[in-house]
Coordinates of C-alpha atoms in Angstrom, one line a residue:
Chain A
M25 CA 0.0 0.0 0.0
R26 CA 2.7 2.4 1.1
E27 CA 4.8 1.3 -1.8
A28 CA 1.9 1.8 -4.2
Y29 CA 1.6 5.3 -2.8
Q30 CA 5.3 6.0 -3.4
S31 CA 5.1 4.7 -6.9
D32 CA 2.0 6.9 -7.5
L33 CA 4.1 9.9 -6.5
R34 CA 6.9 8.8 -8.8
H35 CA 4.4 8.5 -11.6
I36 CA 3.3 12.1 -11.1
V37 CA 6.9 13.3 -11.6
D38 CA 7.2 11.0 -14.7
D39 CA 4.0 12.5 -16.0
L40 CA 5.5 16.0 -15.6
L41 CA 8.6 15.0 -17.5
D42 CA 6.5 13.5 -20.3
M43 CA 4.6 16.8 -20.5
A44 CA 7.8 18.7 -20.7
E45 CA 9.0 16.4 -23.5
L46 CA 5.7 17.0 -25.4
V47 CA 6.1 20.7 -25.0
S48 CA 9.7 20.6 -26.2
T49 CA 8.6 18.9 -29.4
A50 CA 5.8 21.3 -29.9
L51 CA 8.1 24.3 -29.5
A52 CA 10.8 23.0 -31.8
D53 CA 8.2 22.0 -34.4
A54 CA 6.4 25.3 -34.1
T55 CA 9.6 27.3 -34.7
R56 CA 10.6 25.1 -37.6
A57 CA 7.1 25.5 -39.1
L58 CA 7.4 29.3 -38.6
L59 CA 10.8 29.8 -40.0
E60 CA 10.6 27.2 -42.8
G61 CA 6.9 27.9 -43.7
D62 CA 6.1 24.3 -43.1
L63 CA 2.3 24.3 -43.1
A64 CA 1.9 20.6 -42.4
L65 CA 4.1 20.8 -39.4
A66 CA 2.2 23.9 -38.1
E67 CA -1.0 21.8 -38.4
R68 CA 0.6 19.0 -36.5
V69 CA 1.6 21.2 -33.6
I70 CA -1.9 22.7 -33.5
T71 CA -3.7 19.4 -33.5
A72 CA -1.3 17.9 -30.9
D73 CA -1.9 20.6 -28.3
P74 CA -5.1 18.9 -27.0
H75 CA -3.0 15.9 -26.0
I76 CA -0.9 18.1 -23.8
D77 CA -4.1 19.5 -22.3
D78 CA -5.3 15.9 -21.6
R79 CA -2.1 15.0 -19.9
H80 CA -2.5 18.1 -17.7
L81 CA -6.1 16.9 -16.9
E82 CA -5.0 13.4 -16.0
L83 CA -2.1 14.6 -13.9
D84 CA -4.3 16.9 -11.9
A85 CA -6.9 14.2 -11.3
K86 CA -4.2 11.9 -10.1
A87 CA -2.8 14.5 -7.7
V88 CA -6.2 15.4 -6.3
E89 CA -7.0 11.8 -5.9
L90 CA -3.7 11.2 -4.0
L91 CA -4.4 14.2 -1.8
A92 CA -7.8 12.7 -0.9
R93 CA -6.7 9.2 -0.5
Q94 CA -3.3 9.6 1.3
A95 CA -3.7 12.9 3.1
P96 CA 0.0 13.5 2.5
V97 CA 2.0 15.9 4.6
A98 CA 5.4 17.6 4.4
T99 CA 7.4 16.9 1.3
D100 CA 4.7 14.6 -0.3
L101 CA 2.1 17.3 0.1
R102 CA 4.4 20.0 -1.3
L103 CA 5.2 17.6 -4.2
L104 CA 1.5 17.3 -5.1
V105 CA 0.8 21.0 -4.7
A106 CA 3.8 21.9 -6.8
S107 CA 2.8 19.3 -9.4
L108 CA -0.6 20.9 -9.8
R109 CA 1.2 24.2 -10.5
M110 CA 3.8 22.7 -12.7
S111 CA 1.3 20.8 -14.9
S112 CA -0.5 24.2 -15.4
S113 CA 2.7 25.9 -16.4
L114 CA 3.5 23.1 -18.9
E115 CA 0.0 23.1 -20.3
R116 CA 0.3 26.8 -20.8
M117 CA 3.7 26.4 -22.5
G118 CA 2.0 24.0 -24.9
D119 CA -0.6 26.6 -25.7
L120 CA 2.2 29.1 -26.4
A121 CA 3.8 26.7 -28.8
A122 CA 0.4 26.2 -30.5
H123 CA 0.0 30.0 -30.8
I124 CA 3.3 30.2 -32.6
A125 CA 2.1 27.5 -35.0
L126 CA -1.1 29.3 -35.5
I127 CA 0.8 32.4 -36.6
A128 CA 2.9 30.2 -38.9
R129 CA -0.3 28.8 -40.4
R130 CA -2.1 32.1 -40.8
T131 CA 0.7 33.9 -42.5
H132 CA 1.6 31.0 -44.8
P133 CA 2.8 31.2 -47.6
D134 CA 4.2 34.6 -46.5
A135 CA 7.0 34.5 -43.8
A136 CA 5.7 35.9 -40.5
V137 CA 9.3 36.6 -39.5
P138 CA 11.1 39.3 -41.5
E139 CA 14.6 38.2 -42.7
Q140 CA 16.4 40.4 -40.2
F141 CA 14.7 38.7 -37.2
R142 CA 15.0 35.1 -38.2
E143 CA 18.2 34.6 -36.3
K144 CA 16.8 36.1 -33.1
I145 CA 13.6 34.1 -33.3
A146 CA 15.6 30.9 -33.8
R147 CA 17.7 31.9 -30.8
M148 CA 14.6 32.6 -28.7
S149 CA 13.3 29.1 -29.5
E150 CA 16.7 27.5 -28.7
V151 CA 16.8 29.2 -25.3
G152 CA 13.2 28.1 -24.7
L153 CA 14.2 24.5 -25.4
E154 CA 17.3 24.7 -23.2
S155 CA 15.2 26.1 -20.4
L156 CA 12.7 23.3 -20.7
K157 CA 15.6 20.8 -20.7
G158 CA 17.1 22.5 -17.6
A159 CA 13.7 22.6 -15.9
S160 CA 13.2 18.9 -16.6
E161 CA 16.5 18.0 -15.1
V162 CA 15.6 20.1 -12.0
I163 CA 12.3 18.3 -11.7
A164 CA 13.8 14.8 -12.3
N165 CA 16.7 15.1 -9.9
R166 CA 15.3 17.7 -7.4
D167 CA 18.7 19.3 -7.9
L168 CA 18.6 23.0 -8.2
A169 CA 22.0 23.2 -9.9
Q170 CA 20.4 23.9 -13.3
A171 CA 18.0 26.5 -11.8
A172 CA 20.4 29.3 -12.3
E173 CA 20.8 28.4 -16.0
V174 CA 17.0 28.5 -16.4
E175 CA 16.9 32.0 -14.8
K176 CA 19.7 33.1 -17.1
G177 CA 17.8 31.8 -20.1
D178 CA 14.8 33.8 -19.0
D179 CA 16.9 37.0 -18.8
E180 CA 18.2 36.3 -22.3
L181 CA 14.7 35.9 -23.6
D182 CA 13.7 39.2 -22.0
E183 CA 16.7 40.8 -23.6
L184 CA 16.0 39.3 -27.0
M185 CA 12.4 40.5 -26.9
L186 CA 13.5 44.0 -26.0
E187 CA 16.1 44.1 -28.8
V188 CA 13.5 42.9 -31.4
S189 CA 10.9 45.4 -30.3
R190 CA 13.4 48.2 -30.3
E191 CA 14.6 47.3 -33.8
I192 CA 11.0 47.3 -35.0
S193 CA 10.2 50.7 -33.3
S194 CA 13.3 52.4 -34.6
A195 CA 13.1 51.0 -38.2
A196 CA 12.3 53.5 -40.9
P197 CA 8.6 54.1 -41.4
G198 CA 7.2 51.5 -43.8
T199 CA 9.9 49.0 -43.2
F200 CA 7.3 46.6 -41.8
T201 CA 3.6 46.4 -42.4
A202 CA 1.3 46.8 -39.3
G203 CA 0.4 43.1 -39.7
Q204 CA 4.1 42.1 -39.5
V205 CA 4.5 44.3 -36.4
I206 CA 1.5 42.7 -34.7
D207 CA 2.7 39.1 -35.5
M208 CA 6.3 39.9 -34.4
T209 CA 5.0 41.5 -31.2
L210 CA 3.0 38.4 -30.4
L211 CA 5.7 36.0 -31.4
I212 CA 8.4 37.5 -29.2
R213 CA 6.0 37.6 -26.3
F214 CA 5.1 34.0 -26.7
Y215 CA 8.7 32.9 -26.7
E216 CA 9.5 35.2 -23.8
R217 CA 6.6 33.8 -21.8
M218 CA 8.2 30.3 -22.2
G219 CA 11.1 31.5 -20.2
D220 CA 8.8 32.8 -17.4
H221 CA 7.1 29.5 -17.2
A222 CA 10.4 27.6 -17.1
V223 CA 11.5 29.8 -14.2
S224 CA 8.2 29.1 -12.5
L225 CA 8.8 25.3 -12.9
V226 CA 12.2 25.4 -11.3
R227 CA 11.0 27.7 -8.5
R228 CA 8.3 25.2 -7.7
V229 CA 11.0 22.5 -7.3
G230 CA 12.8 25.0 -5.1
F231 CA 9.6 25.2 -3.0
L232 CA 9.6 21.4 -2.9
V233 CA 13.2 21.1 -1.8
T234 CA 13.3 24.0 0.6
G235 CA 9.6 24.3 1.7
D236 CA 9.9 28.0 0.8
A237 CA 6.5 29.3 -0.2
M238 CA 8.1 32.2 -1.9
D239 CA 8.1 30.2 -5.1
T240 CA 4.6 31.4 -5.6
L241 CA 6.1 34.8 -6.3
S242 CA 7.2 33.3 -9.6
E243 CA 3.7 33.8 -10.7
G244 CA 4.7 37.4 -10.9
V245 CA 7.6 36.8 -13.2
D246 CA 6.7 38.5 -16.5
V247 CA 7.5 40.4 -19.6
P248 CA 9.8 43.4 -18.8
E249 CA 8.6 46.8 -19.7
F250 CA 9.5 47.8 -23.3
Chain B
M19 CA -11.9 22.8 16.3
R20 CA -14.1 21.7 13.5
E21 CA -15.7 25.2 13.6
A22 CA -12.2 26.8 13.5
Y23 CA -11.6 24.7 10.4
Q24 CA -14.8 25.8 8.7
S25 CA -14.1 29.4 9.4
D26 CA -10.6 28.9 8.0
L27 CA -12.2 27.7 4.8
R28 CA -14.5 30.7 4.7
H29 CA -11.6 33.0 5.2
I30 CA -9.9 31.5 2.1
V31 CA -13.0 32.4 0.1
D32 CA -13.0 35.9 1.6
D33 CA -9.3 36.3 0.7
L34 CA -10.1 35.4 -2.9
L35 CA -12.9 38.0 -3.0
D36 CA -10.5 40.6 -1.5
M37 CA -8.0 39.8 -4.2
A38 CA -10.7 40.2 -6.9
E39 CA -11.5 43.6 -5.4
L40 CA -7.8 44.7 -5.5
V41 CA -7.6 43.5 -9.1
S42 CA -10.7 45.4 -10.1
T43 CA -9.3 48.6 -8.6
A44 CA -6.0 48.0 -10.4
L45 CA -7.7 47.4 -13.7
A46 CA -10.0 50.4 -13.5
D47 CA -7.1 52.7 -12.4
A48 CA -4.8 51.3 -15.1
T49 CA -7.3 52.0 -17.8
R50 CA -8.0 55.5 -16.5
A51 CA -4.2 56.1 -16.3
L52 CA -3.9 54.9 -19.9
L53 CA -6.8 56.8 -21.4
E54 CA -6.3 60.0 -19.4
G55 CA -2.5 60.0 -19.3
D56 CA -2.5 60.1 -15.5
L57 CA 1.1 59.3 -14.7
A58 CA 0.6 59.4 -10.9
L59 CA -2.3 56.9 -11.1
A60 CA -0.2 54.6 -13.4
E61 CA 2.6 54.7 -10.7
R62 CA 0.1 53.8 -8.0
V63 CA -1.1 50.7 -9.9
I64 CA 2.5 49.6 -10.5
T65 CA 3.5 50.0 -6.9
A66 CA 0.3 48.4 -5.6
D67 CA 0.8 45.1 -7.6
P68 CA 3.2 43.6 -5.1
H69 CA 0.4 43.7 -2.5
I70 CA -1.7 41.5 -4.7
D71 CA 1.3 39.2 -5.0
D72 CA 1.6 39.1 -1.2
R73 CA -2.1 38.2 -0.8
H74 CA -1.6 35.4 -3.3
L75 CA 1.3 34.1 -1.3
E76 CA -0.6 34.3 2.0
L77 CA -3.6 32.6 0.6
D78 CA -1.6 29.7 -0.8
A79 CA 0.3 29.3 2.5
K80 CA -3.1 29.1 4.3
A81 CA -4.5 26.6 1.8
V82 CA -1.4 24.3 2.0
E83 CA -1.4 24.6 5.8
L84 CA -5.1 23.5 5.8
L85 CA -4.3 20.6 3.5
A86 CA -1.6 19.5 5.8
R87 CA -3.5 20.0 9.1
Q88 CA -7.0 18.9 8.2
A89 CA -6.5 16.4 5.4
P90 CA -9.8 17.5 3.8
V91 CA -11.7 15.4 1.4
A92 CA -14.6 15.9 -1.0
T93 CA -15.8 19.4 -1.4
D94 CA -13.4 20.9 1.1
L95 CA -10.4 19.4 -0.7
R96 CA -11.8 20.6 -4.0
L97 CA -12.3 24.1 -2.5
L98 CA -8.6 24.2 -1.4
V99 CA -7.3 23.0 -4.7
A100 CA -9.5 25.4 -6.6
S101 CA -8.4 28.2 -4.4
L102 CA -4.8 27.6 -5.1
R103 CA -5.7 27.9 -8.8
M104 CA -8.0 30.9 -8.4
S105 CA -5.4 32.8 -6.4
S106 CA -2.9 32.2 -9.2
S107 CA -5.4 33.5 -11.8
L108 CA -6.1 36.6 -9.7
E109 CA -2.5 37.3 -9.1
R110 CA -1.9 37.0 -12.9
M111 CA -4.8 39.4 -13.5
G112 CA -3.1 41.9 -11.2
D113 CA 0.1 41.6 -13.3
L114 CA -1.9 42.3 -16.5
A115 CA -3.3 45.4 -14.9
A116 CA 0.2 46.5 -13.9
H117 CA 1.4 45.9 -17.5
I118 CA -1.3 48.2 -18.8
A119 CA -0.1 50.8 -16.3
L120 CA 3.5 50.2 -17.4
I121 CA 2.5 51.0 -21.0
A122 CA 0.7 54.1 -19.8
R123 CA 3.8 55.2 -17.9
R124 CA 6.2 54.5 -20.7
T125 CA 4.2 56.3 -23.4
H126 CA 3.4 59.4 -21.2
P127 CA 2.9 62.2 -22.1
D128 CA 2.0 60.7 -25.5
A129 CA -1.2 58.7 -25.6
A130 CA -0.5 55.0 -26.1
V131 CA -4.1 54.5 -27.5
P132 CA -4.8 56.3 -30.8
E133 CA -8.0 58.3 -30.7
Q134 CA -9.9 55.8 -32.9
F135 CA -9.4 53.0 -30.4
R136 CA -10.1 54.8 -27.1
E137 CA -13.7 53.7 -27.1
K138 CA -12.9 50.0 -27.7
I139 CA -10.2 50.0 -25.1
A140 CA -12.6 51.6 -22.6
R141 CA -15.1 48.9 -23.5
M142 CA -12.5 46.1 -23.0
S143 CA -11.7 47.4 -19.6
E144 CA -15.4 47.7 -18.8
V145 CA -16.0 44.1 -19.8
G146 CA -13.0 43.0 -17.8
L147 CA -14.4 44.7 -14.7
E148 CA -17.9 43.1 -15.3
S149 CA -16.3 39.7 -15.7
L150 CA -14.4 40.2 -12.4
K151 CA -17.6 41.2 -10.7
G152 CA -19.4 38.2 -12.1
A153 CA -16.6 35.8 -11.2
S154 CA -16.6 37.3 -7.6
E155 CA -20.4 36.6 -7.3
V156 CA -19.9 33.1 -8.6
I157 CA -17.1 32.5 -6.0
A158 CA -19.1 34.1 -3.2
N159 CA -22.3 32.3 -3.8
R160 CA -21.1 29.1 -5.5
D161 CA -23.9 29.9 -7.9
L162 CA -23.1 29.3 -11.5
A163 CA -25.9 31.6 -12.7
Q164 CA -23.3 34.4 -13.5
A165 CA -20.9 31.9 -15.2
A166 CA -22.5 32.3 -18.6
E167 CA -22.2 36.1 -18.4
V168 CA -18.5 35.7 -17.7
E169 CA -18.1 33.4 -20.7
K170 CA -20.0 35.9 -22.9
G171 CA -17.7 38.7 -21.6
D172 CA -14.7 36.6 -22.7
D173 CA -16.2 36.2 -26.2
E174 CA -16.7 39.9 -26.4
L175 CA -13.1 40.6 -25.4
D176 CA -11.9 38.1 -28.0
E177 CA -14.0 39.9 -30.6
L178 CA -12.9 43.4 -29.6
M179 CA -9.3 42.3 -29.8
L180 CA -9.8 40.9 -33.3
E181 CA -11.6 44.1 -34.4
V182 CA -8.8 46.3 -33.2
S183 CA -6.1 44.2 -34.7
R184 CA -7.9 44.0 -38.0
E185 CA -8.4 47.8 -38.0
I186 CA -4.7 48.3 -37.4
S187 CA -3.7 45.8 -40.1
S188 CA -6.0 47.3 -42.7
A189 CA -5.2 51.0 -42.0
A190 CA -3.4 52.9 -44.7
P191 CA 0.4 52.5 -44.3
G192 CA 1.9 55.1 -42.0
T193 CA -1.4 55.6 -40.1
F194 CA 0.3 54.2 -37.0
T195 CA 3.9 54.1 -36.0
A196 CA 5.4 50.7 -35.3
G197 CA 5.7 51.7 -31.6
Q198 CA 2.0 52.4 -31.5
V199 CA 1.2 49.0 -33.1
I200 CA 3.4 47.2 -30.6
D201 CA 1.7 48.9 -27.7
M202 CA -1.8 48.4 -29.0
T203 CA -1.1 44.7 -29.7
L204 CA 0.1 44.2 -26.2
L205 CA -2.8 46.2 -24.7
I206 CA -5.5 44.3 -26.4
R207 CA -3.9 41.1 -25.5
F208 CA -3.6 42.1 -21.8
Y209 CA -7.3 43.0 -21.7
E210 CA -8.3 39.9 -23.6
R211 CA -6.3 37.7 -21.2
M212 CA -8.3 39.2 -18.3
G213 CA -11.4 37.5 -19.8
D214 CA -9.6 34.2 -20.1
H215 CA -8.7 34.3 -16.4
A216 CA -12.2 35.3 -15.4
V217 CA -13.5 32.3 -17.3
S218 CA -10.9 30.2 -15.5
L219 CA -12.1 31.5 -12.2
V220 CA -15.8 30.6 -12.8
R221 CA -14.8 27.2 -14.2
R222 CA -12.9 26.4 -11.0
V223 CA -16.1 27.1 -9.0
G224 CA -17.9 24.8 -11.5
F225 CA -15.3 22.2 -10.6
L226 CA -16.0 22.9 -7.0
V227 CA -19.8 22.6 -7.3
T228 CA -19.8 19.6 -9.7
G229 CA -16.6 17.9 -8.9
D230 CA -16.0 17.9 -12.7
A231 CA -12.2 17.9 -13.2
M232 CA -12.8 19.3 -16.7
D233 CA -12.3 22.7 -15.3
T234 CA -8.6 22.3 -15.7
L235 CA -9.3 22.6 -19.4
S236 CA -9.9 26.2 -18.8
E237 CA -6.1 26.6 -18.7
G238 CA -6.3 26.1 -22.4
V239 CA -8.6 29.1 -22.9
D240 CA -6.7 31.7 -24.8
V241 CA -6.3 34.3 -27.4
P242 CA -8.2 33.4 -30.6
E243 CA -6.1 33.3 -33.8
F244 CA -5.9 36.7 -35.5

């Protein structure tokens, strides 16, 4: 019984890692669809998102059921509460990847990303993927060693977002259409939010390891002023 | 003891309602600061946001402590789990209001909102406030009667966001500067996200009343494609 309970808790962590894997695939595919104008790939990301939503749903149901059945305390309780939060963050990251794919689909066959920004968008995606990988390691090993990397990735995403928006604002009038500016503004925000959620994930593990409730402050992490 | 526990549960609901009140004030003030170019008011919204974050933190700590001490089941357990989620949504809504105020501050003394969009932005704010009011009533009375109104408000916010972005895209080249388009794109998204979070709040109460875990799907509610 006790063993079954411990394995249930392990399964919840495995489910979180599976969700992170699904989100990584969605993000990588969405960026490829966006930069290579791959409509079929964009469609695949969009149609796959509900599966991530379902995983979120299942994980939450499991966590609530364990809370009811086992009345966990201390670390186990914190694990379940943190898992509820982490699954929400991962589900949201899946939505963001799907939104990137939606923009790729809507703008096809035109490129949503002007030539001069392709490199920065590719980098934002890369940092997002590194942050997801780092967060997954933190979740898997409850080792905060990678946490600083994830925070640094978030800072880089903030900076890249600012750079792109400054370049757009300071470009000669008529350089970009209003539609291009709208899409780029949304795209850089979607990528930047990935970093916020990755930070939120590692802070929840911090909460788990240290019992420090301050992790909830990570909800406040957000787009810098630009 | 049992009575103390029941009053603890009631306090958590009261705390959620207080948070909703703080968010309503922040949203109303942020919109006024934005449309009237009131720099002092924008500053007030920005500096007040950490108080909402603190309330979120306190509420979560209380909920986790009750989970640990009382090992609630059934409705009480669902109330606590839903409260953890609702406080996150409210905290996030506070951030969105602060982001609106940040744009008001950054663009001052210029108006971030072009004349032709003032009415639609005012309406988006109004719908956001009505949705918060409706969500608060749903939370206070566990009566889903208002839920449909909140969902309708979210649809109106989606529609208003689409209308504004279409008007911007179809305007004659040079009608708006790239900076204006960036700010308007962010503003309509911030207001639109308020509606998503309000829907999320009422769906969590639905989860509470019905025990239907599908409420977690509301995490997926988001900006429509435009």
